[in-house]
Coordinates of C-alpha atoms in Angstrom, one line a residue:
Chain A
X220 CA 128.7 36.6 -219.4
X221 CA 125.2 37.9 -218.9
X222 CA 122.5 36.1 -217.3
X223 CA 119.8 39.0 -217.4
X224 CA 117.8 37.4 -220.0
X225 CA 117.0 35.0 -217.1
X226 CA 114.6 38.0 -215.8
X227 CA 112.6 37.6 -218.5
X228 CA 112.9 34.3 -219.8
X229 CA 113.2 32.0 -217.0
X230 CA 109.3 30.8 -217.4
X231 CA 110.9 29.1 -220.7
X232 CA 113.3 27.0 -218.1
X233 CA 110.3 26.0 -216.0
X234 CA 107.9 25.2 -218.5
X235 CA 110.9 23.0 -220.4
X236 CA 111.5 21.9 -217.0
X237 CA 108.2 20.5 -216.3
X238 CA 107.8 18.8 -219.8
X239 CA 111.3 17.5 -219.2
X240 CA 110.3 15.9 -215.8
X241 CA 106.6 14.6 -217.3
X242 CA 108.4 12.6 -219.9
X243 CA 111.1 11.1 -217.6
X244 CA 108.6 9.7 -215.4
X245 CA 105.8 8.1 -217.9
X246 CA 108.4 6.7 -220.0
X247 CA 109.7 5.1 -216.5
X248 CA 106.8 4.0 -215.4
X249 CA 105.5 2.8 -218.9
X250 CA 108.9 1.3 -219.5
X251 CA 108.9 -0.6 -216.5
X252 CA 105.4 -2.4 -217.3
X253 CA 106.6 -2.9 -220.6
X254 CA 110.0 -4.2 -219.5
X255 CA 108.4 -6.8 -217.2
X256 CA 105.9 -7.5 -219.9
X257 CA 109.5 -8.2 -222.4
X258 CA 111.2 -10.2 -219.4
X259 CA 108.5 -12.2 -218.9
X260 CA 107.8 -13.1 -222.9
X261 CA 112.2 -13.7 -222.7
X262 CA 111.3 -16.2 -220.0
X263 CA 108.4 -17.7 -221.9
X264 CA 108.6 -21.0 -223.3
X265 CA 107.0 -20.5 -226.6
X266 CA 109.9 -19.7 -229.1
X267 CA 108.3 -17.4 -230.7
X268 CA 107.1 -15.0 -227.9
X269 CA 110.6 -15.7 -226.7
X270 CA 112.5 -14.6 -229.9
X271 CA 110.5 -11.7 -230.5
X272 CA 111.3 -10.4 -227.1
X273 CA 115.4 -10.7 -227.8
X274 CA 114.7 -9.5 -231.3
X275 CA 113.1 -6.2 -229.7
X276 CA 115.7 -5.6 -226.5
X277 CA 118.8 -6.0 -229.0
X278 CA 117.7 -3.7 -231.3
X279 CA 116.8 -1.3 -229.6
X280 CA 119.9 -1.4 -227.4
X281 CA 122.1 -1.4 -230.9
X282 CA 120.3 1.4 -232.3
X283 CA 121.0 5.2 -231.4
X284 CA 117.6 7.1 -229.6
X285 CA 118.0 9.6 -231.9
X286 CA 116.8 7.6 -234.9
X287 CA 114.4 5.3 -232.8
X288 CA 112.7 9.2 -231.9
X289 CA 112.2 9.6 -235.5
X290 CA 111.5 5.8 -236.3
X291 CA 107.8 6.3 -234.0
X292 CA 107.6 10.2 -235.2
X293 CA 107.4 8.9 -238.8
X294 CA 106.8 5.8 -238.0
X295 CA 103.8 5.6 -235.5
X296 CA 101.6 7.5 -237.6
X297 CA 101.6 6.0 -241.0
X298 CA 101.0 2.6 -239.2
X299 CA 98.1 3.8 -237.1
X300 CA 96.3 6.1 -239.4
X301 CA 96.0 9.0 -237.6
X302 CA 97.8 12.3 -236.3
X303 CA 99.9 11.1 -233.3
X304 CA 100.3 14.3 -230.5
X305 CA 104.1 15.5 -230.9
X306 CA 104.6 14.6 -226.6
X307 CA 102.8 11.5 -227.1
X308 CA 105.2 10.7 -229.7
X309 CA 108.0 11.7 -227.5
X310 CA 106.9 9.4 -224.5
X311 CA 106.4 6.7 -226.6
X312 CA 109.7 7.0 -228.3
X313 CA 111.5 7.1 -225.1
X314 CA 109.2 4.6 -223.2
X315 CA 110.1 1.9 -226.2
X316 CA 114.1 3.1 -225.6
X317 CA 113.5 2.6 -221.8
X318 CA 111.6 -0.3 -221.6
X319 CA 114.9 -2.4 -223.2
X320 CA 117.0 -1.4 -221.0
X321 CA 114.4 -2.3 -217.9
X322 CA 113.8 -5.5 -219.0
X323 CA 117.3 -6.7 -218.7
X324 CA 117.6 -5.2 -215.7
X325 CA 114.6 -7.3 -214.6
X326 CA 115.8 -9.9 -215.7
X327 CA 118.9 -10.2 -213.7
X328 CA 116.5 -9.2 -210.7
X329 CA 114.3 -12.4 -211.8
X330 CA 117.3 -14.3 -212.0
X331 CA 118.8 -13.7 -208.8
X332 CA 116.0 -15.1 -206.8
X333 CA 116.7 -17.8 -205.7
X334 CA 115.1 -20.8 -207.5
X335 CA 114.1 -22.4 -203.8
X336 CA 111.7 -19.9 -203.5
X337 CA 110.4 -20.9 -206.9
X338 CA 110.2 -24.3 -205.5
X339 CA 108.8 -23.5 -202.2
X340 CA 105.8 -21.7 -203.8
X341 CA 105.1 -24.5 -206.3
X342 CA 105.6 -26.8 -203.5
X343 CA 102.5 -24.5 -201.8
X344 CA 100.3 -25.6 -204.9
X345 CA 100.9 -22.1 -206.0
X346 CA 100.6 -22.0 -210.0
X347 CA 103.5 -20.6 -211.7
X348 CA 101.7 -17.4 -213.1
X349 CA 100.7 -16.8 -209.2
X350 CA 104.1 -17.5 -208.2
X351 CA 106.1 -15.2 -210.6
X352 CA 103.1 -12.6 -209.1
X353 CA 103.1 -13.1 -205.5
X354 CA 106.9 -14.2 -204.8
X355 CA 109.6 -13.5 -207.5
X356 CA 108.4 -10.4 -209.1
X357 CA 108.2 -8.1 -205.6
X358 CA 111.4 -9.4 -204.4
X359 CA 112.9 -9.1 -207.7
X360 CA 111.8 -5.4 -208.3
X361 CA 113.4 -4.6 -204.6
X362 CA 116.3 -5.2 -205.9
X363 CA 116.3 -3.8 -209.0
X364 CA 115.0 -0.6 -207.6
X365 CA 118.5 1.4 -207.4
X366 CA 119.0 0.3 -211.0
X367 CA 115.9 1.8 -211.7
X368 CA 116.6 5.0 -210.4
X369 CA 119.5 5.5 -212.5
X370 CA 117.2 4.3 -215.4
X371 CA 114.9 7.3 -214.4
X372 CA 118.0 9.7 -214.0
X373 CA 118.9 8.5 -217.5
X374 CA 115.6 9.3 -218.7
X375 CA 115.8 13.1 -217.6
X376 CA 118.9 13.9 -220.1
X377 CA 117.7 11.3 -222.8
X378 CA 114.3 13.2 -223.0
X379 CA 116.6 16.2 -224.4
X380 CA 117.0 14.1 -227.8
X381 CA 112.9 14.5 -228.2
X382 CA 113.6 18.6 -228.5
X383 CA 114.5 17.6 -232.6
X384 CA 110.7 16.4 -232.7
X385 CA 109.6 19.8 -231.9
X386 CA 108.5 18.8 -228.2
X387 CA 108.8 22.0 -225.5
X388 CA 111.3 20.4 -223.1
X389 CA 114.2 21.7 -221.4
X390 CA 116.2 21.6 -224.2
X391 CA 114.1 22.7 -226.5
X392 CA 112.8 25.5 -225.1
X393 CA 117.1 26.5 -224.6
X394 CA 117.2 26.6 -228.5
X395 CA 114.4 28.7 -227.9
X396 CA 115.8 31.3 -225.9
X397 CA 119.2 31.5 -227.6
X398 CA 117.6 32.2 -231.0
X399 CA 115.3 35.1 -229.1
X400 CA 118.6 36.5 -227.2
X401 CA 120.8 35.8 -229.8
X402 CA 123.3 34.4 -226.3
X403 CA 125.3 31.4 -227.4
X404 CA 126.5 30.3 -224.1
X405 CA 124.4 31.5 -221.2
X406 CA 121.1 29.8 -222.0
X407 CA 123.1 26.4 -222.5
X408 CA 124.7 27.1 -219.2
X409 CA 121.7 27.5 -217.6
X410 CA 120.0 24.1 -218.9
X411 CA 122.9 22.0 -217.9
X412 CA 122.3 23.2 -214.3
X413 CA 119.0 22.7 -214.5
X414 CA 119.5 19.2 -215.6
X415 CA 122.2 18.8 -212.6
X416 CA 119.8 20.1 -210.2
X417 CA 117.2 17.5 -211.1
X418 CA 119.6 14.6 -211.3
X419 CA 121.5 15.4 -208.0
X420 CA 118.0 15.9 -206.3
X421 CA 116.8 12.5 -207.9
X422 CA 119.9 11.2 -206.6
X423 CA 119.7 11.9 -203.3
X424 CA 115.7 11.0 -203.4
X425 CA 116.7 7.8 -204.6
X426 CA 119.5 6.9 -201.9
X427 CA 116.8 7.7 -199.7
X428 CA 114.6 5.4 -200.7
X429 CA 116.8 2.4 -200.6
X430 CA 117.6 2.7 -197.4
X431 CA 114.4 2.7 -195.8
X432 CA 113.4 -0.2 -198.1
X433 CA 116.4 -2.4 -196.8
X434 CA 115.6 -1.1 -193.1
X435 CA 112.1 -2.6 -193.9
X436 CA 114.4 -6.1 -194.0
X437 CA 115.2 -5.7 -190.1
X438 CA 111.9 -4.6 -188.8
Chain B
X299 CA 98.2 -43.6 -199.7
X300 CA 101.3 -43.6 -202.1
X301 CA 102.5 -45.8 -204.2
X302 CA 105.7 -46.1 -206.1
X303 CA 106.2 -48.1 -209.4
X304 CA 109.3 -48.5 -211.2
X305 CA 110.6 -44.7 -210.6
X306 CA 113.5 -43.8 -212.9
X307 CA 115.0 -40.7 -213.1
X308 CA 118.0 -39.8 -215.1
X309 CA 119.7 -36.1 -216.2
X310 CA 120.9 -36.9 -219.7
X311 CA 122.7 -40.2 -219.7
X312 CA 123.2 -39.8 -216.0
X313 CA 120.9 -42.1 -213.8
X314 CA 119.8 -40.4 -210.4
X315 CA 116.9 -43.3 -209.8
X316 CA 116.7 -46.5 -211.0
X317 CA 113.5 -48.8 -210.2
X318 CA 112.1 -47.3 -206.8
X319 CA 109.4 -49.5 -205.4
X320 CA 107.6 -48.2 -202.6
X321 CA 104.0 -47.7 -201.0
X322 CA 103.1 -45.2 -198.2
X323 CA 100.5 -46.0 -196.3
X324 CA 98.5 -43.3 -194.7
X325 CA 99.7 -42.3 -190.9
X326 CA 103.1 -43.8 -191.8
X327 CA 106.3 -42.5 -190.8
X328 CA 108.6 -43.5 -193.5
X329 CA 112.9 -42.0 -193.3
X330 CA 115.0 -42.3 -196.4
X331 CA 118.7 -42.7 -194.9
X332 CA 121.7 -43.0 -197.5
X333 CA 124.9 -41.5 -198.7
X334 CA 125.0 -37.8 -200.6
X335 CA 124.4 -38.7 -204.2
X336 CA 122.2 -41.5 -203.7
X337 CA 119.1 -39.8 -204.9
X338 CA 117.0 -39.7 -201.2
X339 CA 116.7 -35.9 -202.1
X340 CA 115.2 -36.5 -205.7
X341 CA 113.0 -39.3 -204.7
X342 CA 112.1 -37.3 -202.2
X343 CA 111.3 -34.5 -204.7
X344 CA 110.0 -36.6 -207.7
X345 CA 106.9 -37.3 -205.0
X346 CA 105.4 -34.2 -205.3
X347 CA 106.7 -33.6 -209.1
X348 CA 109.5 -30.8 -208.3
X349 CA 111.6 -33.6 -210.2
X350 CA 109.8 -34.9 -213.1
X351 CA 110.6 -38.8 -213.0
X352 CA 112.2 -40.3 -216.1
X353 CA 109.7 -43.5 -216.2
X354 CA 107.8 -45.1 -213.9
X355 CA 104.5 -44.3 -211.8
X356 CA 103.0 -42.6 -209.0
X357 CA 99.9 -43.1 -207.5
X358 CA 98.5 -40.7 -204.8
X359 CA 95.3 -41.4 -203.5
X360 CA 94.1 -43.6 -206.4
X361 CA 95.5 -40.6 -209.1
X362 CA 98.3 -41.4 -211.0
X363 CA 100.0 -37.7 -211.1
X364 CA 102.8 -38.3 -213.2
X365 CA 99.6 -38.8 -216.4
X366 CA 99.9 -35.4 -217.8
X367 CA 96.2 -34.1 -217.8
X368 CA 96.6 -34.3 -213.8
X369 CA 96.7 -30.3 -212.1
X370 CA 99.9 -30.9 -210.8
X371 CA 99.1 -27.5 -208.1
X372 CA 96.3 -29.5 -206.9
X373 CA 98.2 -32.2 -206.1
X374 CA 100.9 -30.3 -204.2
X375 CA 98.5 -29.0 -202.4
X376 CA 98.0 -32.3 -201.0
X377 CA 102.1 -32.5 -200.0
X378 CA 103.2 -30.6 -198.2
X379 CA 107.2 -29.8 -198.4
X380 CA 110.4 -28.7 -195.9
X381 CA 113.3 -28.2 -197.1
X382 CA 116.8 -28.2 -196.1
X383 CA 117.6 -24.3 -197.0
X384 CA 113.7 -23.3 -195.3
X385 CA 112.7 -20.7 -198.4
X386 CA 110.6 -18.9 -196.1
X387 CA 109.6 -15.4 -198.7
X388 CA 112.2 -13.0 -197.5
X389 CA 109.6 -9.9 -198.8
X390 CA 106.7 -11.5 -196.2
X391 CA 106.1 -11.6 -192.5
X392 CA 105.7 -14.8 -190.6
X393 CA 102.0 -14.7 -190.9
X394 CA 101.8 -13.9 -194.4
X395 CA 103.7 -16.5 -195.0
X396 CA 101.7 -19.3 -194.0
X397 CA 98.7 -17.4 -194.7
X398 CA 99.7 -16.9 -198.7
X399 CA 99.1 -19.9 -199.9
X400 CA 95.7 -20.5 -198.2
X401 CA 94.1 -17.3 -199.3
X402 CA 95.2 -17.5 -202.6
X403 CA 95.5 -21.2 -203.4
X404 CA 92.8 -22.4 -201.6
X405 CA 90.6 -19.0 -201.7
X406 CA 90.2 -19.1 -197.4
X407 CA 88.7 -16.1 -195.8
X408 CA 91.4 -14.1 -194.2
X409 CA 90.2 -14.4 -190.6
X410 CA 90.0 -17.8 -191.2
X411 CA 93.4 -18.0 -192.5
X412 CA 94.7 -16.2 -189.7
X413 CA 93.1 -18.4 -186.9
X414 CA 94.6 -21.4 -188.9
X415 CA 98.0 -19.7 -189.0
X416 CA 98.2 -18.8 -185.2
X417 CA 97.2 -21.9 -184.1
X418 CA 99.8 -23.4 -186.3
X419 CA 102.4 -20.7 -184.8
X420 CA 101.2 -22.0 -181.3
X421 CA 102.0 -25.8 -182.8
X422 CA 105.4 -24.4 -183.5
X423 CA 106.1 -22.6 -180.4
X424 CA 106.6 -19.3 -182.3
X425 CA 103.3 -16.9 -181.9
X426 CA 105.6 -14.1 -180.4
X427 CA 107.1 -14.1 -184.2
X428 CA 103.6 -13.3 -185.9
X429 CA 104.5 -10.2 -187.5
X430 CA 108.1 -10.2 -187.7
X431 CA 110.1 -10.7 -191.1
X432 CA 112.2 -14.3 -191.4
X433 CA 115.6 -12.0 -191.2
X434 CA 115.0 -11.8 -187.5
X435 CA 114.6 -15.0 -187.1
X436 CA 117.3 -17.9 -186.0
X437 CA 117.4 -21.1 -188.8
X438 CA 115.6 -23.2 -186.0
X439 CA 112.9 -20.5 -185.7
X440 CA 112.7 -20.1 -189.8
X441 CA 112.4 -23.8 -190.2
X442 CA 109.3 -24.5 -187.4
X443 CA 107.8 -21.5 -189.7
X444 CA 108.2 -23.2 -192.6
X445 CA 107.1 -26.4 -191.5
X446 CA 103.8 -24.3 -190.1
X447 CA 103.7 -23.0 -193.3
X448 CA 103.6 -26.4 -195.1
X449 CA 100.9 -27.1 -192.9
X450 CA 98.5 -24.2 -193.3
X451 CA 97.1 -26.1 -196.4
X452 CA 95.9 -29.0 -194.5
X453 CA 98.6 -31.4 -197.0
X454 CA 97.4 -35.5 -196.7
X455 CA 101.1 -35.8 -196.2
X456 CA 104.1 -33.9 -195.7
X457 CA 107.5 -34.6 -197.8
X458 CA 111.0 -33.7 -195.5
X459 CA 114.3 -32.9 -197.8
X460 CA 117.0 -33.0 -195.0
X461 CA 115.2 -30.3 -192.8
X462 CA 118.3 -29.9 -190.2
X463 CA 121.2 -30.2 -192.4
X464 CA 121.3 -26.2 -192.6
X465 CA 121.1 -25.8 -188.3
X466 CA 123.4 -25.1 -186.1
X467 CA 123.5 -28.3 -184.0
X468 CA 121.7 -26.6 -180.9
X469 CA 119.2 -25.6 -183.0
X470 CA 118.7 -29.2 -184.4
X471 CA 116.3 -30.8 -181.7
X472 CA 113.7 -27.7 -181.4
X473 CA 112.8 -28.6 -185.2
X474 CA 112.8 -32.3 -184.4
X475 CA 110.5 -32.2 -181.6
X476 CA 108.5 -30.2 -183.9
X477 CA 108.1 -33.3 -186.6
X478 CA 107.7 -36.0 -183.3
X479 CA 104.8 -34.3 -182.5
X480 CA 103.1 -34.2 -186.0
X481 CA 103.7 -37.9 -186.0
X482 CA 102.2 -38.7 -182.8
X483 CA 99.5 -37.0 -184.3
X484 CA 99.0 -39.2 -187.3
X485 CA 100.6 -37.4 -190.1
X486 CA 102.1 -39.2 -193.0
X487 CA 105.5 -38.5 -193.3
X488 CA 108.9 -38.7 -195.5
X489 CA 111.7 -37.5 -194.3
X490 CA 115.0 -37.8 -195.8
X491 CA 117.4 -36.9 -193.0
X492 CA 121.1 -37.6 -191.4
X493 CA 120.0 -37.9 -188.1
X494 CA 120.1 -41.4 -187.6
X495 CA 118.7 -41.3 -183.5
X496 CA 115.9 -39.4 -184.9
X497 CA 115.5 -41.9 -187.8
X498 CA 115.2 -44.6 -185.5
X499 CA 112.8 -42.8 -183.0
X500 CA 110.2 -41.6 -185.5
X501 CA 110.6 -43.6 -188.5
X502 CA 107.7 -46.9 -188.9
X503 CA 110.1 -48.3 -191.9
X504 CA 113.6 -46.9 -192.8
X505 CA 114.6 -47.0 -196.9
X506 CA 118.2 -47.0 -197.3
X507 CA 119.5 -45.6 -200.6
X508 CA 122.6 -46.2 -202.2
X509 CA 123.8 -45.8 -205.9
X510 CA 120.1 -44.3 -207.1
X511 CA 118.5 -47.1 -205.5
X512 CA 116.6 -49.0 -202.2
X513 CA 119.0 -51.3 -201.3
X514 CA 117.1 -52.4 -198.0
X515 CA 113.8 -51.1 -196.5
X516 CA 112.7 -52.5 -193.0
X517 CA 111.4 -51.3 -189.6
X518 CA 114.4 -49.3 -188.1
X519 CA 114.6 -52.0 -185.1
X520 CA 115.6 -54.2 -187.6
X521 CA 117.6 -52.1 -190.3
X522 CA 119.8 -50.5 -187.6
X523 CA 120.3 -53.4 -185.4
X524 CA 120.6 -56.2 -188.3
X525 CA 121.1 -54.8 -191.5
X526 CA 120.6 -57.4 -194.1
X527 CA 123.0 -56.1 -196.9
X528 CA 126.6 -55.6 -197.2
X529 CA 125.9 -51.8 -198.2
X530 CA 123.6 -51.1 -195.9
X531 CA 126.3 -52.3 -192.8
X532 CA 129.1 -50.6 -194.4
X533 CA 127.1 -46.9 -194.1
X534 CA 125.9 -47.6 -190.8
X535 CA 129.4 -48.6 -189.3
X536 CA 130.8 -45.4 -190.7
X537 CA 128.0 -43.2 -189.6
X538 CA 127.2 -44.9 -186.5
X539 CA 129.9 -44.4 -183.3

C-alpha cells in the first residue's frame, strides 16, 4: 500500500474534514430545536398539530437518508422558487433526518419527569407553557444529553450520504482523491480513520461531559 | 373563605367523591383523617383544580373557580400546596426554588424575592441550605423547603396532601412543628394527614372520610373522644392504641 499521495493531498482530508464536522453540528443543533418543536406539537392537544407531528417522525424514520437527501435537493427548490446552496441543502436534509430521531428521544426525556413536578409547578400558579419552559424541558434535556451525543456521533458518518449531492465533505472529497490518484484503497483507508478519530474524540468529549453534569447533582 | 357544594368526582364509572359539603373559613385549621382510598387526597386536590371535580361547586373568595372563564394559575396562586413526595425541582437550588415562582409568576424584583425567600428559609430553620441542590438534603429538610416554597407566593391558604407520609419517623416532628407554627400564625390550612396526635393538636374541625365521602366533621375534642358514627369509631379504634 502507498500512502504518499497523503503529501500532497491531505488538505483534501481537512477541508472534507471541516465540512464534515460543520454539518454534523448545525444539523444537531437545528435538529434539536426542531425536535423539541415536533415533541412538543406530539404532546399538543389539537389533533391536528398532533397528527402532523407522528405523520412527520414516522416517515422520516421509515424512509432511507439517502432518498430524503434527494427528496429537499429536488425537492426544496421547486417548492421555494429559488436556487437553494448545495451545503444548505445538505444541512437541511440531514437536520429534517435528525430532528426525528431527537424528538423521540425528547420525548422519552419529557416523559420521564415525573408528573409531580408538573403538579408542583402548576400548583405554584405557574402556566403550563412556563412550566414545560422553566421545569420539565431543562431536566428533561439533562437526561437526554448522552443520547444526544450519540445522535451527534451519528451525524458525522450520516453527513457522508450528502457527498452524492455534490457537497465537499469527507467523503466526497475521498472520491476526489481516488479519481486524481487513481488509489482504490488508500484514500478510503484514510477517511475511515478520519471518521474514527472524530467519533472516538467525540466520544470521549461526551463521557466527559456527563460526568461533570451529574457531579453538578451533588454540589 | 371556601366553600364546598355538592363535589363529585368520578374516573369513568368509578366514584372517588360523592357530595362533599364543606366551608373554610379564613384562619381555620381544618384536617381530613380517613382510610387510603377514601378520596381525602383528591378532595384535597380538587381544591386547587389539580383534580378537576365531576359536578359540584367551589367558591374561593366569592369566585366560583370550577366556571371555566376563571385563570385557574391565578387562583393557585392563591393555594398554596405540600405534597407527600415534596417535588422540590431537582435541576434548582434551594433558593431558586422558592424564588421561581415569585419572579416569574408574580413578576417580583429579584432582591425582593430573595429577602422573601431567606426569611422564609429562616421560618424553616434551613438558611444554611440557601444554595445547595435538594439531593443534599434529608426528606425532613426537602419538605420545610417545600413548604417555604409554597409560601413565597404569599397563598390566602395553604392545601396539605399527607406531608409526612414519605419521612422517616425522626424526621416527622421537624416538619410538623413547621405547620404548628404557621397556624399559630393565622394561616388557613388543609391538611390531609395520618398523624392523628397532630390532627388533634392543630386541627379547629376534623372531616373524616370514608367510601368517597364526609361521614362526620366536628371539633377534634369531640370527633376523637365521641365519635358519632359507627364508621368513624371503627377507624379510630384500629388506628388509635
Amino acid at each position: 500500500m502507498n500512502f504518499s499521495f497523503l503529501g500532497t493531498y491531505y488538505t483534501f482530508f481537512l477541508q472534507g474534514m471541516y465540512i464534515t464536522f460543520l454539518l454534523a453540528v448545525i444539523s444537531v443543533i437545528a435538529g434539536t430545536v426542531l425536535g423539541i418543536i415536533l415533541t412538543l406539537m406530539r404532546r399538543s392537544q389539537i389533533k391536528v398539530i398532533k397528527w402532523i407531528s407522528i405523520g412527520y417522525i414516522e416517515f422520516i424514520r421509515g424512509t432511507p437518508l439517502l432518498a430524503q437527501i434527494f427528496l429537499v435537493y429536488v425537492g426544496l427548490p421547486m417548492i421555494l422558487q429559488v436556487n437553494v446552496p448545495d451545503f444548505l441543502t445538505g444541512a437541511i436534509a440531514l437536520t429534517i433526518h435528525a430532528s426525528a430521531y431527537i424528538s423521540e428521544t425528547m420525548r422519552s426525556g419529557i416523559e420521564a419527569i415525573p408528573y409531580g413536578q408538573t403538579e408542583a409547578a402548576r400548583s405554584l400558579g405557574m402556566s403550563k407553557r412556563r412550566t414545560m419552559i422553566d421545569i420539565i424541558l431543562p431536566q428533561a434535556f439533562k437526561n437526554i444529553l448522552p443520547a444526544l451525543g450519540n445522535q451527534f456521533i451519528g451525524n458525522i458518518k450520516d453527513s457522508s450520504l450528502v457527498s452524492v449531492i455534490g457537497i465537499s465533505e469527507l467523503m466526497y472529497q475521498t472520491t476526489t482523491v481516488r479519481g486524481t490518484t487513481a488509489l482504490g484503497l488508500e484514500p478510503i483507508i484514510v477517511a475511515s480513520f478520519i471518521y474514527l478519530v472524530m467519533t472516538l474524540a467525540l466520544t470521549r468529549l461526551l463521557s466527559h461531559l456527563e460526568r461533570r453534569l451529574k457531579s453538578s447533582d451533588y454540589r | 373563605m371556601i366553600t364546598v357544594k355538592n363535589l363529585d368526582k368520578s374516573y369513568g364509572s368509578h366514584e372517588v367523591l360523592k357530595d362533599i359539603n364543606c366551608t373554610i373559613h379564613d384562619g381555620e385549621v381544618i384536617v381530613i383523617i380517613g382510610p387510603s382510598g377514601s378520596g381525602k387526597s383528591t378532595f384535597l386536590r380538587c381544591l386547587n383544580l389539580l383534580e378537576k371535580p365531576t359536578k359540584g361547586s367551589i367558591v374561593v373568595d366569592d369566585q366560583e373557580i370550577t366556571d371555566k372563564k376563571v385563570n385557574i394559575d391565578k387562583v393557585r396562586e392563591k393555594m398554596g400546596m405540600v405534597f407527600q413526595q415534596f417535588n422540590l425541582f431537582p435541576h434548582k437550588t434551594v433558593i431558586q426554588n422558592i424564588c421561581h415562582a415569585p419572579t416569574r409568576v408574580k413578576k417580583m424584583n429579584k432582591a425582593e424575592a430573595e429577602k422573601l425567600g431567606m426569611e422564609l428559609l429562616g421560618k424553616v430553620g434551613l438558611q444554611d441550605k440557601r444554595d445547595v441542590y435538594p439531593v443534599t438534603l434529608s426528606g425532613g429538610q426537602q419538605q420545610r423547603i417545600a413548604i417555604a416554597r409554597a409560601l413565597a407566593m404569599q397563598p390566602e391558604a395553604m392545601l396539605f396532601d399527607e406531608p409526612t407520609s414519605a419521612l422517616d419517623p425522626e424526621m416527622v416532628s421537624e416538619v410538623l412543628a413547621v405547620i404548628k407554627q404557621l397556624a399559630k400564625e393565622g394561616m388557613t390550612m388543609v391538611i390531609v394527614t395520618h398523624e392523628m396526635g397532630f390532627a388533634r393538636e392543630v386541627g379547629d374541625r376534623i372531616l373524616f372520610m370514608d367510601h368517597s365521602q364526609i361521614v362526620e366533621e366536628n371539633t377534634p375534642e369531640k370527633l376523637f373522644t365521641h365519635p358519632q358514627h359507627a364508621r368513624t369509631k371503627n377507624f379510630l379504634s384500629k388506628i388509635l392504641h
